[in-house]
Coordinates of C-alpha atoms in Angstrom, one line a residue:
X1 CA -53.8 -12.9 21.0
X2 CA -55.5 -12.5 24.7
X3 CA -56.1 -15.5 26.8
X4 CA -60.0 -15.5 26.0
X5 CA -58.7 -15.9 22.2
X6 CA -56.7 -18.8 23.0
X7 CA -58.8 -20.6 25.2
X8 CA -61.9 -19.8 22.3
X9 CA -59.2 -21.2 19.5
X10 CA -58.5 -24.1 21.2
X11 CA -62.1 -25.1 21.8
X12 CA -62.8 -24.4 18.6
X13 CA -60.8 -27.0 17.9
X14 CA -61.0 -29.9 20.2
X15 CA -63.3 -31.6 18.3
X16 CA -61.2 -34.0 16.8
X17 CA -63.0 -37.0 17.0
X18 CA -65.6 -35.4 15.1
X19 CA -63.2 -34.5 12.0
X20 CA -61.8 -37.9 12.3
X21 CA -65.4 -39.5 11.5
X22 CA -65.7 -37.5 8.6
X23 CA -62.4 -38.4 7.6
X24 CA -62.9 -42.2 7.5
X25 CA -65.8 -41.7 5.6
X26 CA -64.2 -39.8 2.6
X27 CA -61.1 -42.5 3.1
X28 CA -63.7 -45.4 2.8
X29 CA -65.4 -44.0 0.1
X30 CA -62.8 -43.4 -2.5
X31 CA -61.2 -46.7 -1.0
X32 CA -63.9 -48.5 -2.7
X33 CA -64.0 -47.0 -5.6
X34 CA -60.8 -48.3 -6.4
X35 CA -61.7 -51.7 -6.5
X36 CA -65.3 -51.7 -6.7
X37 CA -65.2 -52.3 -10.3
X38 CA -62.7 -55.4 -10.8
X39 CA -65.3 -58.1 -10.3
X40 CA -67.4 -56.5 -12.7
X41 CA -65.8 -55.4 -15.9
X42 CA -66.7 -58.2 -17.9
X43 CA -70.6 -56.9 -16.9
X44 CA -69.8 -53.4 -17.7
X45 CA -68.0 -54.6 -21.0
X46 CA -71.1 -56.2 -21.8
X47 CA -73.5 -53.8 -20.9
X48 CA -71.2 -50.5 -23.1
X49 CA -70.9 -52.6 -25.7
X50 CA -67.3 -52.4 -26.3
X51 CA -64.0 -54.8 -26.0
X52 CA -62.0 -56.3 -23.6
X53 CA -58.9 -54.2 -24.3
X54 CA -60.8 -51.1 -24.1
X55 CA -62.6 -51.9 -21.3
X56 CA -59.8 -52.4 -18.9
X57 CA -58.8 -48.2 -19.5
X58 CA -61.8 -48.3 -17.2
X59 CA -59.0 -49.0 -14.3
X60 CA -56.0 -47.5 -16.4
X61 CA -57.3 -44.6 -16.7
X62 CA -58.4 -43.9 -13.0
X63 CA -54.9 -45.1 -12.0
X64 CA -53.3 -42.9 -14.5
X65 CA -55.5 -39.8 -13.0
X66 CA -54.7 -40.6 -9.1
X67 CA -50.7 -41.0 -10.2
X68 CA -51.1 -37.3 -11.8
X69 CA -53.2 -35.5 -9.4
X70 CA -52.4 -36.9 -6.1
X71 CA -48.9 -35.4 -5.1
X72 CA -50.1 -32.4 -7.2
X73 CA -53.1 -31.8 -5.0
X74 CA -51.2 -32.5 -1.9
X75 CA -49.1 -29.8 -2.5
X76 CA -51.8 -27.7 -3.3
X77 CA -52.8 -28.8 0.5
X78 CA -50.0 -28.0 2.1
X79 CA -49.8 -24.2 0.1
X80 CA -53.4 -23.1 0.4
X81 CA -54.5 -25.3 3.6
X82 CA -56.0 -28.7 3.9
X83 CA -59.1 -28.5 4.8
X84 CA -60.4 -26.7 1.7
X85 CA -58.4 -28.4 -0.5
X86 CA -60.1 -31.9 0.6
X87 CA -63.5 -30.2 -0.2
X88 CA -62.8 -29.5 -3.2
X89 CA -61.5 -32.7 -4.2
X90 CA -64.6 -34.7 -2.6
X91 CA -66.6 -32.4 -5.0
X92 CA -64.4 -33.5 -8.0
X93 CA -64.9 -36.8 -6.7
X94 CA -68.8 -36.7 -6.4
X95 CA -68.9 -35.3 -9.9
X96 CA -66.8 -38.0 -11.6
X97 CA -68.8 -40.7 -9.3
X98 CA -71.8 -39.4 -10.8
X99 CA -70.8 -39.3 -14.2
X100 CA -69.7 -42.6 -13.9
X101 CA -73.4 -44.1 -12.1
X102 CA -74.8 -42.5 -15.6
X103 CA -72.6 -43.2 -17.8
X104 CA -74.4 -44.5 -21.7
X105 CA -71.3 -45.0 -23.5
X106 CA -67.4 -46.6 -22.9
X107 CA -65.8 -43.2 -23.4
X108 CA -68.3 -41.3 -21.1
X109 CA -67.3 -44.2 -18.4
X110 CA -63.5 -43.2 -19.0
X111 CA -63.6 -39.4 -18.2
X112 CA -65.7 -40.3 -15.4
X113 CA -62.8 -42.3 -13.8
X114 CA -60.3 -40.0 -14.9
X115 CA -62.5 -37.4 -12.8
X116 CA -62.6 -39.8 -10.3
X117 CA -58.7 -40.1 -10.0
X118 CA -58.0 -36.8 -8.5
X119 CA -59.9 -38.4 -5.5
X120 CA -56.6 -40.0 -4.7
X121 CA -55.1 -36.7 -3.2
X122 CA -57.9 -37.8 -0.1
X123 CA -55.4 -39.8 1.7
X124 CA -52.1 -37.2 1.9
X125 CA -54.5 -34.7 3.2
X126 CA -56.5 -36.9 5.5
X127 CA -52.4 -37.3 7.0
X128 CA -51.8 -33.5 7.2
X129 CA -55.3 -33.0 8.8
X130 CA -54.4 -35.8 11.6
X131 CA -51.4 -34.3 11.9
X132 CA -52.4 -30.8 12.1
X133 CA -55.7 -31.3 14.8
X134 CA -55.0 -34.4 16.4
X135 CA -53.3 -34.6 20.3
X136 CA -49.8 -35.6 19.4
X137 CA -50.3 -38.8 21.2
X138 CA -52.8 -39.3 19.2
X139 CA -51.7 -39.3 15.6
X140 CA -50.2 -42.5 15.1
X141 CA -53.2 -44.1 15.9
X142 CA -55.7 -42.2 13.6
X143 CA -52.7 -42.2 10.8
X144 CA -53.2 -46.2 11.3
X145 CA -56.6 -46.6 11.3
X146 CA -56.6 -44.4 8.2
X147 CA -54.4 -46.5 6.4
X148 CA -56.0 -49.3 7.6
X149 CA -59.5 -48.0 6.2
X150 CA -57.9 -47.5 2.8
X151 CA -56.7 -50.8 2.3
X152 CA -59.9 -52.5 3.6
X153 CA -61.9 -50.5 1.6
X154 CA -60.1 -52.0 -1.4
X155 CA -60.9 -55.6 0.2
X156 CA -64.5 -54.9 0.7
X157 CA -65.4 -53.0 -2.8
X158 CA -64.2 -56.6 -4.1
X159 CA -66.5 -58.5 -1.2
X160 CA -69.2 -56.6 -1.9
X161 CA -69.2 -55.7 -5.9
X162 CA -71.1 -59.1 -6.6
X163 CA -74.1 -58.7 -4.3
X164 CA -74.7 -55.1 -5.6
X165 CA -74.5 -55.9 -8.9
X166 CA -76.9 -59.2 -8.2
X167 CA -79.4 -57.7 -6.2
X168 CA -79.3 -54.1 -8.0
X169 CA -77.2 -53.5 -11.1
X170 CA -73.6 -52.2 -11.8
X171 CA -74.8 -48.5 -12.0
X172 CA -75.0 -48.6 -8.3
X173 CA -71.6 -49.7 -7.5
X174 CA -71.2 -45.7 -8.1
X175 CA -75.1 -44.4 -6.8
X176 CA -73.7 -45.7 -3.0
X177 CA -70.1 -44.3 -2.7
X178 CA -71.8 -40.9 -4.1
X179 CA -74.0 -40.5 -1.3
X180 CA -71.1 -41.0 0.8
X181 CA -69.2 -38.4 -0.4
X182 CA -71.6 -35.8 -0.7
X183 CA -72.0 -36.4 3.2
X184 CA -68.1 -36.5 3.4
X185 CA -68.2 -33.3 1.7
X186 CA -70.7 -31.5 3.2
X187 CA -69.4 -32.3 6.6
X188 CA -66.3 -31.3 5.9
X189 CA -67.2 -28.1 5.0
X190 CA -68.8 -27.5 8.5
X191 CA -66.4 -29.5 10.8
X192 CA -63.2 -29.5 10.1
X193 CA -60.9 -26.7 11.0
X194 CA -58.5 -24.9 8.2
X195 CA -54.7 -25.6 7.9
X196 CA -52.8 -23.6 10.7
X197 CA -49.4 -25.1 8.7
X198 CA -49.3 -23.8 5.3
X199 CA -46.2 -22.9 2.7
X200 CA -47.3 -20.4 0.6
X201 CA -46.1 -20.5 -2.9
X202 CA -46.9 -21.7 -6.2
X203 CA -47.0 -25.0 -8.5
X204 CA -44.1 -25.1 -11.0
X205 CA -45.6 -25.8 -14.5
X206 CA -42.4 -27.5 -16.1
X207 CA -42.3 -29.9 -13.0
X208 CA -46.0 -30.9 -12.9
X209 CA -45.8 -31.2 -17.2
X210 CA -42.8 -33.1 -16.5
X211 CA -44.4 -35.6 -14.0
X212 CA -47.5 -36.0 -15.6
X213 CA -45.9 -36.9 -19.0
X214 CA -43.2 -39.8 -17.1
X215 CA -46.1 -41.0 -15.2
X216 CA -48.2 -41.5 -18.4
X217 CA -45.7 -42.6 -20.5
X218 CA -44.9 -45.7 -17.8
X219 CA -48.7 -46.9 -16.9
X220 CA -49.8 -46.5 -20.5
X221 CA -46.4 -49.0 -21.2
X222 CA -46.7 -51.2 -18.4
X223 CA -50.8 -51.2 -19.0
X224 CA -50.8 -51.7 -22.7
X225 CA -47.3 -53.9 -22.9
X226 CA -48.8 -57.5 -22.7
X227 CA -51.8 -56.6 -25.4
X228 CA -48.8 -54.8 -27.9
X229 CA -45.7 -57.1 -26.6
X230 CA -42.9 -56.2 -24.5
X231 CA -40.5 -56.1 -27.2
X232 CA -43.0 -53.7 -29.4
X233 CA -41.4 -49.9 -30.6
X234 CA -44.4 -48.9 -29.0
X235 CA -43.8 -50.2 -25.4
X236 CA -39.8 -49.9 -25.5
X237 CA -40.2 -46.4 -26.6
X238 CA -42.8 -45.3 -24.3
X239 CA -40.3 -46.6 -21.5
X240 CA -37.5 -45.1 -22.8
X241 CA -39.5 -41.9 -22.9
X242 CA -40.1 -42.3 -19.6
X243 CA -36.6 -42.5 -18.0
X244 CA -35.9 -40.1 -19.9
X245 CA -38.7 -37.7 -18.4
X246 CA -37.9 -38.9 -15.1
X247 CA -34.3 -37.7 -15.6
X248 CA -35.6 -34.3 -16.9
X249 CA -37.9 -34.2 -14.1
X250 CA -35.3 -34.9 -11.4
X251 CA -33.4 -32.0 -12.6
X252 CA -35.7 -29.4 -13.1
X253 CA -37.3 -30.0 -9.3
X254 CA -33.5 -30.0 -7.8
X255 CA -33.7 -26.6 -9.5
X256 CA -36.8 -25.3 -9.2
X257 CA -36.9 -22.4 -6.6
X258 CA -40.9 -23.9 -5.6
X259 CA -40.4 -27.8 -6.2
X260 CA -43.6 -29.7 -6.3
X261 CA -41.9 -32.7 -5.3
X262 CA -38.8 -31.6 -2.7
X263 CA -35.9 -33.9 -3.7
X264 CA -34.4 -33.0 -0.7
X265 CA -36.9 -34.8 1.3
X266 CA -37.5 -37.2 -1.4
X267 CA -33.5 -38.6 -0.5
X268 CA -34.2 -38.6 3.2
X269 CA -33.3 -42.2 4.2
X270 CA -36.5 -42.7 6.0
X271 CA -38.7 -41.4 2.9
X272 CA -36.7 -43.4 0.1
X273 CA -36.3 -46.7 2.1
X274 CA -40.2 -46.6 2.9
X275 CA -41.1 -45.6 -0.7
X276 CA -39.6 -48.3 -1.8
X277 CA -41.6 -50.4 0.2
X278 CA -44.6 -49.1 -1.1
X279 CA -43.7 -49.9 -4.2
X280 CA -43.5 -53.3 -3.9
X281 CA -46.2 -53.5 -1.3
X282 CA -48.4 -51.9 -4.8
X283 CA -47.3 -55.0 -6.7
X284 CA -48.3 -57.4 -4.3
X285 CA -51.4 -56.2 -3.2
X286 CA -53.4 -54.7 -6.3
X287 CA -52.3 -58.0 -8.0
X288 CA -53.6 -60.2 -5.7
X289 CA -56.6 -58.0 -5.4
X290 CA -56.8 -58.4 -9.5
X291 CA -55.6 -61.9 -10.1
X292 CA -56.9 -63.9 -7.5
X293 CA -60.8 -63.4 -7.9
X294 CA -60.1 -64.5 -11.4
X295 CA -58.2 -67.9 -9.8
X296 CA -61.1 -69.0 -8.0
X297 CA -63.6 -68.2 -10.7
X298 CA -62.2 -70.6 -13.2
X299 CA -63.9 -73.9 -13.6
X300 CA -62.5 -76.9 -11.7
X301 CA -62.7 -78.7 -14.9
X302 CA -59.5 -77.0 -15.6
X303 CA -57.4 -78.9 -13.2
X304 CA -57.2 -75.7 -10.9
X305 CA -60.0 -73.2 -9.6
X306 CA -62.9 -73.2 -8.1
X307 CA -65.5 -72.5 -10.7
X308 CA -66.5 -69.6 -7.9
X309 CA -68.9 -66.7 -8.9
X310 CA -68.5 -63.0 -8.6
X311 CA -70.2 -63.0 -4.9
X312 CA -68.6 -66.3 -3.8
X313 CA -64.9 -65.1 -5.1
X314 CA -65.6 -61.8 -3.2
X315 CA -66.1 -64.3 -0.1
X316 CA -62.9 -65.7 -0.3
X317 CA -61.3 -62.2 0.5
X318 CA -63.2 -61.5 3.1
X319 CA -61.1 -62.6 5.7
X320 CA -58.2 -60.6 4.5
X321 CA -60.4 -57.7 5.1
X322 CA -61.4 -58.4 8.0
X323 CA -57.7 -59.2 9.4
X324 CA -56.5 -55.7 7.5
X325 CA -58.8 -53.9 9.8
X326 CA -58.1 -55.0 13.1
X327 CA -54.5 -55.9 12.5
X328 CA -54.5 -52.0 10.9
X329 CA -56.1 -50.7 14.2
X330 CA -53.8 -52.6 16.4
X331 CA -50.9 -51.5 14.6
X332 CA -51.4 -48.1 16.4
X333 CA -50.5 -49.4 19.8
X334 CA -47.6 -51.5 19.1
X335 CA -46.2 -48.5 16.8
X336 CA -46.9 -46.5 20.5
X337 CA -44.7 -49.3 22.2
X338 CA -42.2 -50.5 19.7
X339 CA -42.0 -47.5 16.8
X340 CA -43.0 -48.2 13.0
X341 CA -40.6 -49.8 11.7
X342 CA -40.9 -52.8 14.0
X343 CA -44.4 -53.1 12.6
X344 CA -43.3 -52.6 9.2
X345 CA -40.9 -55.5 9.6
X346 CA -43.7 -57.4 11.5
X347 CA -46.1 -57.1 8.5
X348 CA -43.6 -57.8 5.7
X349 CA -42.8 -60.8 7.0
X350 CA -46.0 -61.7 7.8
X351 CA -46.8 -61.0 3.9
X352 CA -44.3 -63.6 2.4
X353 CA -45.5 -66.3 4.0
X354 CA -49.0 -66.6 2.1
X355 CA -47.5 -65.8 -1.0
X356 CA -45.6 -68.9 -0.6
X357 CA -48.4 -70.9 0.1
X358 CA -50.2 -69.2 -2.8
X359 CA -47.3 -70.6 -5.1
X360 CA -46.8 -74.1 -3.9
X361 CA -50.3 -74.9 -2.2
X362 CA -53.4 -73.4 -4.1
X363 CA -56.0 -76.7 -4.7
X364 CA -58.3 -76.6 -1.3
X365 CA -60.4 -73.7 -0.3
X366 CA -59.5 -73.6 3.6
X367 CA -55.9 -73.2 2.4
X368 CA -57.6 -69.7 0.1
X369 CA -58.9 -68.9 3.5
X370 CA -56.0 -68.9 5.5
X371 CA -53.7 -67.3 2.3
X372 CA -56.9 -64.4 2.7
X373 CA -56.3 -63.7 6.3
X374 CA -52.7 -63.6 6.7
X375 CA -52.2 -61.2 3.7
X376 CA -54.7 -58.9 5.5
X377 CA -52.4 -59.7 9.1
X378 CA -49.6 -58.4 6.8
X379 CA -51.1 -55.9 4.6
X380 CA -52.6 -54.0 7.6
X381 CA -49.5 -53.7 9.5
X382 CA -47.1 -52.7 6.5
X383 CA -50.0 -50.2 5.1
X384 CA -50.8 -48.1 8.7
X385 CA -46.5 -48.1 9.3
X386 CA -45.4 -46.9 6.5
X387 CA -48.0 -43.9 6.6
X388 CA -46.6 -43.2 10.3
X389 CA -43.0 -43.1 8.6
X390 CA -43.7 -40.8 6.1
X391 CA -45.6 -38.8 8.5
X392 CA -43.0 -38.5 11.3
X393 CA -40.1 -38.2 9.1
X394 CA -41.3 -34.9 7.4
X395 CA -42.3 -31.3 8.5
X396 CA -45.5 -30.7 8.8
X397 CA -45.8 -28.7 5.7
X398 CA -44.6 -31.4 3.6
X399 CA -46.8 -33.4 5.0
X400 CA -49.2 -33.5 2.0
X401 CA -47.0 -34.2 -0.6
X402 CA -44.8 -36.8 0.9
X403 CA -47.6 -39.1 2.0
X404 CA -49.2 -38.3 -1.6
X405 CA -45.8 -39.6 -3.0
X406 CA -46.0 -42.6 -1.2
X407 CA -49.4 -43.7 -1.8
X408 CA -48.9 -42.3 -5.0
X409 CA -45.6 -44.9 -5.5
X410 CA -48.0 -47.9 -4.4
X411 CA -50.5 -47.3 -7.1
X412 CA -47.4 -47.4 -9.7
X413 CA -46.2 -50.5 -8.1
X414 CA -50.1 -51.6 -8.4
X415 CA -50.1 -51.3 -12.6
X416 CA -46.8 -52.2 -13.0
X417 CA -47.7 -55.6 -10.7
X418 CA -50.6 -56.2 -12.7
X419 CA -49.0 -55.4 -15.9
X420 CA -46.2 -58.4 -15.2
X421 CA -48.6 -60.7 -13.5
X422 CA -50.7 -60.4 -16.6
X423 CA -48.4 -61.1 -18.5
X424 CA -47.0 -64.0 -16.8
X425 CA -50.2 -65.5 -16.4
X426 CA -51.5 -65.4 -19.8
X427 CA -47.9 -66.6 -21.4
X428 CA -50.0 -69.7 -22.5
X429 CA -53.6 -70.5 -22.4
X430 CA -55.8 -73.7 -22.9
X431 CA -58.6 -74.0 -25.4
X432 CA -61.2 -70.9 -24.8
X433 CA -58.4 -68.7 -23.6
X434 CA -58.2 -69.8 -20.2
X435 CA -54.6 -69.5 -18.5
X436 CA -52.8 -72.4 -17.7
X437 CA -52.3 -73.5 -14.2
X438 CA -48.4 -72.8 -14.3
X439 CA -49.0 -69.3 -15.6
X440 CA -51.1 -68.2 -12.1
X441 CA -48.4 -70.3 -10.0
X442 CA -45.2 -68.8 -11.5
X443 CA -46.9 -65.0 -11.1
X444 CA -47.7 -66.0 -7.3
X445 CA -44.3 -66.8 -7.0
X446 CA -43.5 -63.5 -8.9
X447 CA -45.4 -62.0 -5.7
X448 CA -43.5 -64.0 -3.3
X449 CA -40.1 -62.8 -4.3
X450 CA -41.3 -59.6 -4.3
X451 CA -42.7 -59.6 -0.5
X452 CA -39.1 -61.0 0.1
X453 CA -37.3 -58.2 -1.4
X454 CA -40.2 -55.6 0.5
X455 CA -39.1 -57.0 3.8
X456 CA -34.9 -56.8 3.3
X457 CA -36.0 -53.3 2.2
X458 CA -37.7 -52.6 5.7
X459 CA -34.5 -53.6 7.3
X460 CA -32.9 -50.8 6.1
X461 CA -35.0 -48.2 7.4
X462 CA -33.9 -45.5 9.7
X463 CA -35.0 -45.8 13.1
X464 CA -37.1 -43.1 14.6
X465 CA -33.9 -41.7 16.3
X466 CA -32.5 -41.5 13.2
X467 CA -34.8 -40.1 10.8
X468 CA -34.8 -36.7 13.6
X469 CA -31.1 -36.2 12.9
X470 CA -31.8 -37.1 8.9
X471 CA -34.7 -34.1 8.8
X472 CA -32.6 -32.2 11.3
X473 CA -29.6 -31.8 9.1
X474 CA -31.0 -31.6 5.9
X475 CA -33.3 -28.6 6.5
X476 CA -31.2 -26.8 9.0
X477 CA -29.5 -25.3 6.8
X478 CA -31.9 -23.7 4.2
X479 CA -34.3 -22.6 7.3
X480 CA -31.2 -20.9 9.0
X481 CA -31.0 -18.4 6.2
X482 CA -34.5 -16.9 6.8
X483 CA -33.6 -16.7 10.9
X484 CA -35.4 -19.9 11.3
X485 CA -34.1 -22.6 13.9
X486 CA -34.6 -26.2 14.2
X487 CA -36.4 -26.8 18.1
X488 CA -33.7 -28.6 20.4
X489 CA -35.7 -31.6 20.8
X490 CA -36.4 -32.2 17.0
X491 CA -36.7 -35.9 17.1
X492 CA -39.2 -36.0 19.8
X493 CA -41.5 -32.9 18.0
X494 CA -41.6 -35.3 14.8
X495 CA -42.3 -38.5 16.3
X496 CA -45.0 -37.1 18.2
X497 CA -46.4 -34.9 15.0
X498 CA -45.3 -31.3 16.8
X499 CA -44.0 -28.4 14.7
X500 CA -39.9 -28.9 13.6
X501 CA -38.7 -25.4 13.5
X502 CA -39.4 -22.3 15.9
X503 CA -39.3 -18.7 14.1
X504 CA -37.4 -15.9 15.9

């Protein structure tokens, strides 16, 4: 390549502020759409005409979808290049989106959100995108405020589903993210550059069958277990089906010659620890996100709640979406000055203490307020690291499906928390169904002990100069054998988002 080459590439390039706009717009979008709907699906059960049971496949089904597609597309990312990949799935996105803002019918509304799930894969390439285009000093910021974005968009789909739905109607809590992601689309066509880190290859079938059926076998169990009973042949077997699948799954990646899920960065110390994380971190937060609304909405006359409606509920999270933000943008510099895990650690323990006032201390609203704003302190922190982790801790061409991994282990977390917070809080009820007050204090408490067990699991992750000798030795060898070298300095190259090997 000539000099005027080079210097034309380069320019070409340097536009990454505008890439990054259009990637917190696609972020935000899809964000939204996760949550968007939870206010609301006694409205949309309603207005379909069908039951309670079948209405909550509404969010089974969209979880289901992200689990399946996510590290799936991510991969595909990383093989064929980023850039194209995330257009395509902003246009399976914009097509489920607008199947859903039409939908006539209960089953039409599922298939939407099941379309709308492959939108999960947005996040794991939005990572390999920073990572690819960005300065290096650059990416841990963006990977925060990305992080960041997707967690507060969760918060504000919830804020903002009741004044949509009282000043227009539920069919627009889809119309509005769709024009968002047609512009996120479009633009992303134009602006942002293709892959220059790919790994060419191909999806093993057996694998991906293998994952989609453990992965269906455990949300549909942990979904459907409190409705059918825990005990039930239906929900033991579908659990023992999948551990067994997982087993299966396990093996046939470890020999797979093209894995879609690399076990051999799956066991990396710094990937497993911080998986784990996220798993717990799923519990806690799409549980609070789906039990607490419901809290403050029931009548005072109970002896607990705040008889609060759909708007005014949303209210009472707003603070924790507004702390998620900034906390989730600040979490950038201090990961600059004191490395992710500190802030990890920071916003784990920052997490348990709310949940402990959540269990113990849940009768006035300022104490809801101050519950609100320190989960966000917590959220945003934990949320924004553990995306830096998982992006220094893997080569660049893994990029895609290791962070789709992780998110994709927070939304398991997410059903299997709401699966056991359901069905701790509906153990008994009062007259007209209502929960009793013990059943929401012992599933806060559920939460608690979980955000305790998230933050002794933070401890044990790798430092930064560890995880560069972790990913050093583990690919050294493979790469060696196709006169490939691991750079000298391969703990500085990862931390700062730089290429890990040099080819002769």
């Amino acid at each position: 390549m000539s000099t005027t080459e080079a210097v034309e590439q380069v320019e070409e390039r340097a536009h990454y502020r505008v890439t990054f706009s259009v990637i917190l717009v696609a972020t935000m979008s899809y964000a939204m759409l996760q949550s968007l709907v939870l206010p609301v699906l006694p409205t949309i059960q309603t207005s379909l005409h069908t039951t309670q049971s079948t209405v909550t496949w509404v969010l089974t089904a969209y979880l289901l979808s992200a689990s399946v597609a996510t590290p799936i597309v991510g991969r595909l990312g990383d093989m064929i290049g980023k850039k194209k990949t995330l257009v395509a799935v902003l246009v399976v996105l914009a097509v489920g989106t607008l199947l859903a803002a039409i939908a006539s019918s209960i089953g039409i509304m599922i298939i939407a959100r099941v379309i709308q799930g492959a939108g999960g894969a947005v996040l794991p390439l939005a990572f390999g995108i920073i990572r690819d285009e960005f300065p290096p000093e650059r990416v841990a910021s963006a990977v925060s405020t990305t992080a960041a974005l997707l967690a507060v968009g969760g918060g504000l789909g919830i804020v903002l589903a009741g004044p949509i739905v009282d000043a227009l109607d539920y069919h627009f809590l889809f119309w509005i993210p769709l024009v968002f992601i047609v512009i996120a689309a479009v633009a992303a066509h134009f602006v942002i550059p293709e892959s220059r880190d790919t790994s060419p290859g191909r999806i093993s079938l057996l694998p991906a069958a293998l994952m989609t059926g453990w992965l269906v076998a455990l949300l549909v169990a942990v979904s459907e277990g409190s409705e059918w009973g825990w005990l039930s042949g239906r929900t033991v077997g579908l659990l023992v089906l999948a551990v067994v699948l997982i087993v299966v799954w396990v093996v046939s990646e470890v020999r797979a010659t093209q894995p879609l899920v690399d076990m051999k960065m799956m066991r990396l110390p710094a990937v497993w620890t911080t998986n784990l994380v996220a798993l717990l971190f799923g519990v806690g937060m799409y549980s609070v996100m789906a039990f607490l609304p419901e809290f403050l909405q029931t009548p005072s006359s109970n002896g607990y709640g705040f008889g609060a409606s759909i708007t005014s509920s949303g209210i009472y999270l707003l603070p924790m979406t507004v702390t998620m933000f900034f906390f989730g943008l600040w979490s950038g510099r201090l990961t600059a000055q004191f490395g992710s895990k500190f802030v990890l650690l920071v916003g784990s323990a920052v997490t348990v203490a709310p949940l402990g006032i959540l269990t113990f201390a849940h009768h006035q609203e300022w104490v809801i307020y101050v519950v609100s704003g320190l989960l966000g302190i917590g959220l945003g922190f934990a949320f924004a690291a553990m995306s830096n982790i998982i992006v220094e801790s893997v080569p660049p061409s893994q990029t895609g499906v290791a962070s789709g991994m992780n998110a994709n282990i927070r939304t398991i977390g997410g059903s299997i928390g709401a699966a056991v917070m359901g069905s701790i809080v509906t153990s008994g009820t009062a007259a007209g169904g209502i929960p009793h007050e013990a059943g929401y204090t012992h599933g806060f408490l559920f939460l608690f002990v979980g955000a305790a067990i998230a933050t002794a699991a933070a401890v044990i992750i790798p430092t930064a100069h560890k995880r560069g000798r972790d990913a050093d030795a583990d690919v050294q060898h493979a790469l060696e054998a196709d006169g490939v070298h691991i750079v000298r300095n391969a703990e500085a190259a990862m931390v700062a988002g730089a290429p890990l090997v040099e080819v002769e």
